[in-house]
PDB file of C-alpha atoms in Angstrom:
ATOM      1  CA  MET X   1     -30.952   5.211 -25.306  1.00  0.00           C
ATOM      2  CA  SER X   2     -27.891   6.623 -26.967  1.00  0.00           C
ATOM      3  CA  ASN X   3     -25.751   4.920 -29.602  1.00  0.00           C
ATOM      4  CA  VAL X   4     -22.724   5.342 -27.328  1.00  0.00           C
ATOM      5  CA  LYS X   5     -24.468   3.348 -24.611  1.00  0.00           C
ATOM      6  CA  PHE X   6     -25.460   0.705 -27.172  1.00  0.00           C
ATOM      7  CA  GLU X   7     -21.902   0.455 -28.533  1.00  0.00           C
ATOM      8  CA  GLU X   8     -20.442   0.021 -25.051  1.00  0.00           C
ATOM      9  CA  ALA X   9     -23.079  -2.500 -24.001  1.00  0.00           C
ATOM     10  CA  HIS X  10     -22.768  -4.430 -27.272  1.00  0.00           C
ATOM     11  CA  THR X  11     -18.983  -4.625 -26.993  1.00  0.00           C
ATOM     12  CA  LEU X  12     -19.232  -5.901 -23.405  1.00  0.00           C
ATOM     13  CA  PHE X  13     -21.968  -8.354 -24.396  1.00  0.00           C
ATOM     14  CA  ILE X  14     -19.863  -9.928 -27.148  1.00  0.00           C
ATOM     15  CA  GLN X  15     -16.661  -9.900 -25.064  1.00  0.00           C
ATOM     16  CA  GLU X  16     -18.434 -11.647 -22.199  1.00  0.00           C
ATOM     17  CA  HIS X  17     -19.723 -14.398 -24.469  1.00  0.00           C
ATOM     18  CA  LEU X  18     -16.345 -14.771 -26.198  1.00  0.00           C
ATOM     19  CA  SER X  19     -14.574 -15.145 -22.845  1.00  0.00           C
ATOM     20  CA  ASN X  20     -16.905 -18.030 -21.916  1.00  0.00           C
ATOM     21  CA  ARG X  21     -16.422 -19.970 -25.145  1.00  0.00           C
ATOM     22  CA  THR X  22     -13.727 -22.140 -26.646  1.00  0.00           C
ATOM     23  CA  GLY X  23     -13.159 -24.009 -29.891  1.00  0.00           C
ATOM     24  CA  GLU X  24     -15.827 -23.865 -32.562  1.00  0.00           C
ATOM     25  CA  ARG X  25     -18.261 -21.990 -30.308  1.00  0.00           C
ATOM     26  CA  HIS X  26     -15.683 -19.201 -29.882  1.00  0.00           C
ATOM     27  CA  ARG X  27     -14.781 -19.151 -33.581  1.00  0.00           C
ATOM     28  CA  ARG X  28     -18.430 -18.999 -34.659  1.00  0.00           C
ATOM     29  CA  LEU X  29     -19.164 -16.066 -32.387  1.00  0.00           C
ATOM     30  CA  ASP X  30     -15.988 -14.270 -33.403  1.00  0.00           C
ATOM     31  CA  SER X  31     -16.706 -14.673 -37.123  1.00  0.00           C
ATOM     32  CA  GLY X  32     -20.479 -15.237 -37.219  1.00  0.00           C
ATOM     33  CA  HIS X  33     -21.806 -12.281 -35.279  1.00  0.00           C
ATOM     34  CA  GLY X  34     -21.615  -9.767 -38.066  1.00  0.00           C
ATOM     35  CA  HIS X  35     -23.270  -6.733 -39.536  1.00  0.00           C
ATOM     36  CA  ALA X  36     -26.819  -8.104 -39.790  1.00  0.00           C
ATOM     37  CA  GLU X  37     -26.879  -9.382 -36.211  1.00  0.00           C
ATOM     38  CA  SER X  38     -25.409  -6.163 -34.823  1.00  0.00           C
ATOM     39  CA  LEU X  39     -27.911  -4.136 -36.830  1.00  0.00           C
ATOM     40  CA  PHE X  40     -30.779  -6.222 -35.426  1.00  0.00           C
ATOM     41  CA  LEU X  41     -29.532  -5.580 -31.904  1.00  0.00           C
ATOM     42  CA  ARG X  42     -29.111  -1.836 -32.538  1.00  0.00           C
ATOM     43  CA  ASN X  43     -32.338  -1.183 -34.461  1.00  0.00           C
ATOM     44  CA  ILE X  44     -34.772  -3.669 -32.926  1.00  0.00           C
ATOM     45  CA  TRP X  45     -33.605  -5.322 -29.713  1.00  0.00           C
ATOM     46  CA  TRP X  46     -31.948  -2.369 -27.934  1.00  0.00           C
ATOM     47  CA  PRO X  47     -34.829   0.130 -28.400  1.00  0.00           C
ATOM     48  CA  ILE X  48     -37.290  -2.441 -27.021  1.00  0.00           C
ATOM     49  CA  GLN X  49     -35.238  -4.069 -24.249  1.00  0.00           C
ATOM     50  CA  GLY X  50     -32.350  -1.686 -23.490  1.00  0.00           C
ATOM     51  CA  HIS X  51     -30.187  -4.607 -22.312  1.00  0.00           C
ATOM     52  CA  PHE X  52     -28.845  -7.971 -23.469  1.00  0.00           C
ATOM     53  CA  GLN X  53     -29.824 -10.033 -20.437  1.00  0.00           C
ATOM     54  CA  ASP X  54     -30.679 -13.668 -21.291  1.00  0.00           C
ATOM     55  CA  LEU X  55     -29.659 -13.107 -24.926  1.00  0.00           C
ATOM     56  CA  HIS X  56     -27.133 -15.459 -26.517  1.00  0.00           C
ATOM     57  CA  PRO X  57     -25.375 -14.636 -29.812  1.00  0.00           C
ATOM     58  CA  GLU X  58     -24.526 -17.485 -32.211  1.00  0.00           C
ATOM     59  CA  TYR X  59     -26.438 -19.896 -30.001  1.00  0.00           C
ATOM     60  CA  GLU X  60     -25.449 -23.522 -30.487  1.00  0.00           C
ATOM     61  CA  VAL X  61     -28.089 -26.247 -30.869  1.00  0.00           C
ATOM     62  CA  LEU X  62     -27.255 -29.898 -31.546  1.00  0.00           C
ATOM     63  CA  ASP X  63     -29.655 -31.244 -34.184  1.00  0.00           C
ATOM     64  CA  TRP X  64     -31.073 -34.743 -34.680  1.00  0.00           C
ATOM     65  CA  ARG X  65     -28.173 -35.698 -36.979  1.00  0.00           C
ATOM     66  CA  GLY X  66     -25.568 -34.839 -34.360  1.00  0.00           C
ATOM     67  CA  ARG X  67     -24.593 -31.660 -36.197  1.00  0.00           C
ATOM     68  CA  PHE X  68     -24.335 -28.275 -34.577  1.00  0.00           C
ATOM     69  CA  TYR X  69     -26.547 -25.467 -35.743  1.00  0.00           C
ATOM     70  CA  PHE X  70     -25.781 -21.904 -34.738  1.00  0.00           C
ATOM     71  CA  ALA X  71     -28.776 -19.587 -34.448  1.00  0.00           C
ATOM     72  CA  ASP X  72     -28.084 -15.874 -34.903  1.00  0.00           C
ATOM     73  CA  LEU X  73     -29.494 -15.065 -31.454  1.00  0.00           C
ATOM     74  CA  ALA X  74     -31.422 -16.905 -28.765  1.00  0.00           C
ATOM     75  CA  TRP X  75     -33.366 -15.268 -25.958  1.00  0.00           C
ATOM     76  CA  LEU X  76     -33.676 -17.673 -23.022  1.00  0.00           C
ATOM     77  CA  PRO X  77     -35.208 -15.932 -20.001  1.00  0.00           C
ATOM     78  CA  GLY X  78     -36.391 -19.228 -18.501  1.00  0.00           C
ATOM     79  CA  TYR X  79     -40.037 -19.085 -19.463  1.00  0.00           C
ATOM     80  CA  ALA X  80     -39.529 -18.790 -23.235  1.00  0.00           C
ATOM     81  CA  LYS X  81     -37.144 -20.101 -25.865  1.00  0.00           C
ATOM     82  CA  LEU X  82     -36.973 -17.670 -28.789  1.00  0.00           C
ATOM     83  CA  ILE X  83     -34.533 -17.872 -31.663  1.00  0.00           C
ATOM     84  CA  PHE X  84     -34.025 -14.846 -33.889  1.00  0.00           C
ATOM     85  CA  GLU X  85     -32.712 -15.265 -37.411  1.00  0.00           C
ATOM     86  CA  ILE X  86     -31.785 -12.393 -39.695  1.00  0.00           C
ATOM     87  CA  LYS X  87     -32.093 -13.601 -43.263  1.00  0.00           C
ATOM     88  CA  GLY X  88     -30.541 -11.877 -46.213  1.00  0.00           C
ATOM     89  CA  PHE X  89     -32.188 -12.176 -49.615  1.00  0.00           C
ATOM     90  CA  ALA X  90     -29.093 -13.528 -51.376  1.00  0.00           C
ATOM     91  CA  THR X  91     -28.305 -16.312 -48.904  1.00  0.00           C
ATOM     92  CA  HIS X  92     -31.849 -17.346 -48.061  1.00  0.00           C
ATOM     93  CA  VAL X  93     -33.625 -16.852 -51.387  1.00  0.00           C
ATOM     94  CA  ARG X  94     -31.579 -16.068 -54.490  1.00  0.00           C
ATOM     95  CA  ASP X  95     -28.703 -18.492 -53.860  1.00  0.00           C
ATOM     96  CA  MET X  96     -30.769 -21.252 -52.259  1.00  0.00           C
ATOM     97  CA  ASP X  97     -31.199 -24.564 -54.082  1.00  0.00           C
ATOM     98  CA  ARG X  98     -33.699 -27.318 -53.269  1.00  0.00           C
ATOM     99  CA  HIS X  99     -31.293 -29.077 -50.894  1.00  0.00           C
ATOM    100  CA  LYS X 100     -30.564 -25.902 -48.887  1.00  0.00           C
ATOM    101  CA  TYR X 101     -34.270 -25.089 -48.835  1.00  0.00           C
ATOM    102  CA  CYS X 102     -35.123 -28.535 -47.405  1.00  0.00           C
ATOM    103  CA  ASN X 103     -32.349 -28.225 -44.813  1.00  0.00           C
ATOM    104  CA  GLU X 104     -33.647 -24.819 -43.741  1.00  0.00           C
ATOM    105  CA  LEU X 105     -37.206 -26.119 -43.259  1.00  0.00           C
ATOM    106  CA  ASN X 106     -35.986 -29.260 -41.471  1.00  0.00           C
ATOM    107  CA  ARG X 107     -33.883 -27.140 -39.121  1.00  0.00           C
ATOM    108  CA  GLU X 108     -36.816 -24.870 -38.257  1.00  0.00           C
ATOM    109  CA  THR X 109     -39.132 -27.859 -37.749  1.00  0.00           C
ATOM    110  CA  PHE X 110     -36.580 -29.476 -35.443  1.00  0.00           C
ATOM    111  CA  LEU X 111     -36.194 -26.274 -33.425  1.00  0.00           C
ATOM    112  CA  TYR X 112     -39.973 -26.013 -33.010  1.00  0.00           C
ATOM    113  CA  ALA X 113     -40.072 -29.652 -31.869  1.00  0.00           C
ATOM    114  CA  MET X 114     -37.370 -28.847 -29.284  1.00  0.00           C
ATOM    115  CA  GLY X 115     -39.551 -26.059 -27.867  1.00  0.00           C
ATOM    116  CA  TYR X 116     -37.953 -23.075 -29.596  1.00  0.00           C
ATOM    117  CA  HIS X 117     -39.991 -20.448 -31.382  1.00  0.00           C
ATOM    118  CA  VAL X 118     -38.128 -19.194 -34.443  1.00  0.00           C
ATOM    119  CA  ILE X 119     -38.662 -15.592 -35.464  1.00  0.00           C
ATOM    120  CA  SER X 120     -37.115 -14.652 -38.787  1.00  0.00           C
ATOM    121  CA  PHE X 121     -36.428 -11.110 -39.926  1.00  0.00           C
ATOM    122  CA  ALA X 122     -35.564 -10.010 -43.430  1.00  0.00           C
ATOM    123  CA  TYR X 123     -32.284  -8.132 -43.478  1.00  0.00           C
ATOM    124  CA  ASP X 124     -33.946  -5.274 -45.399  1.00  0.00           C
ATOM    125  CA  ASP X 125     -36.507  -4.802 -42.595  1.00  0.00           C
ATOM    126  CA  VAL X 126     -33.787  -4.851 -39.930  1.00  0.00           C
ATOM    127  CA  GLU X 127     -31.791  -2.256 -41.846  1.00  0.00           C
ATOM    128  CA  GLN X 128     -34.778   0.083 -42.209  1.00  0.00           C
TER     129      GLN X 128
END
């Protein structure tokens, strides 16, 4: 599939989701869907799937504390609940303290308990 087709489809995909969101959900998608997420879609998702059906960018999940967590992408075709996270080294390793590390593990444990399967990709792998 060509990059032109990807660019057009990606633009429509994001615009569609933005038009259906308001408030914080809209702001998070507008500011949160960045380079790493787009690169994942271009380099991994699009070559395998060729479409964005059942995929949700900056997917909102309410956690056990009543706080909202936004996953990079969620694929929800009805028979599976997959969350994709693209993790950069700086944010998820170098700059992480014990508190952030515990929060990250608690979040993933909660998502598993809610029936989601979390698949994490290193940014470097997505880029290459």
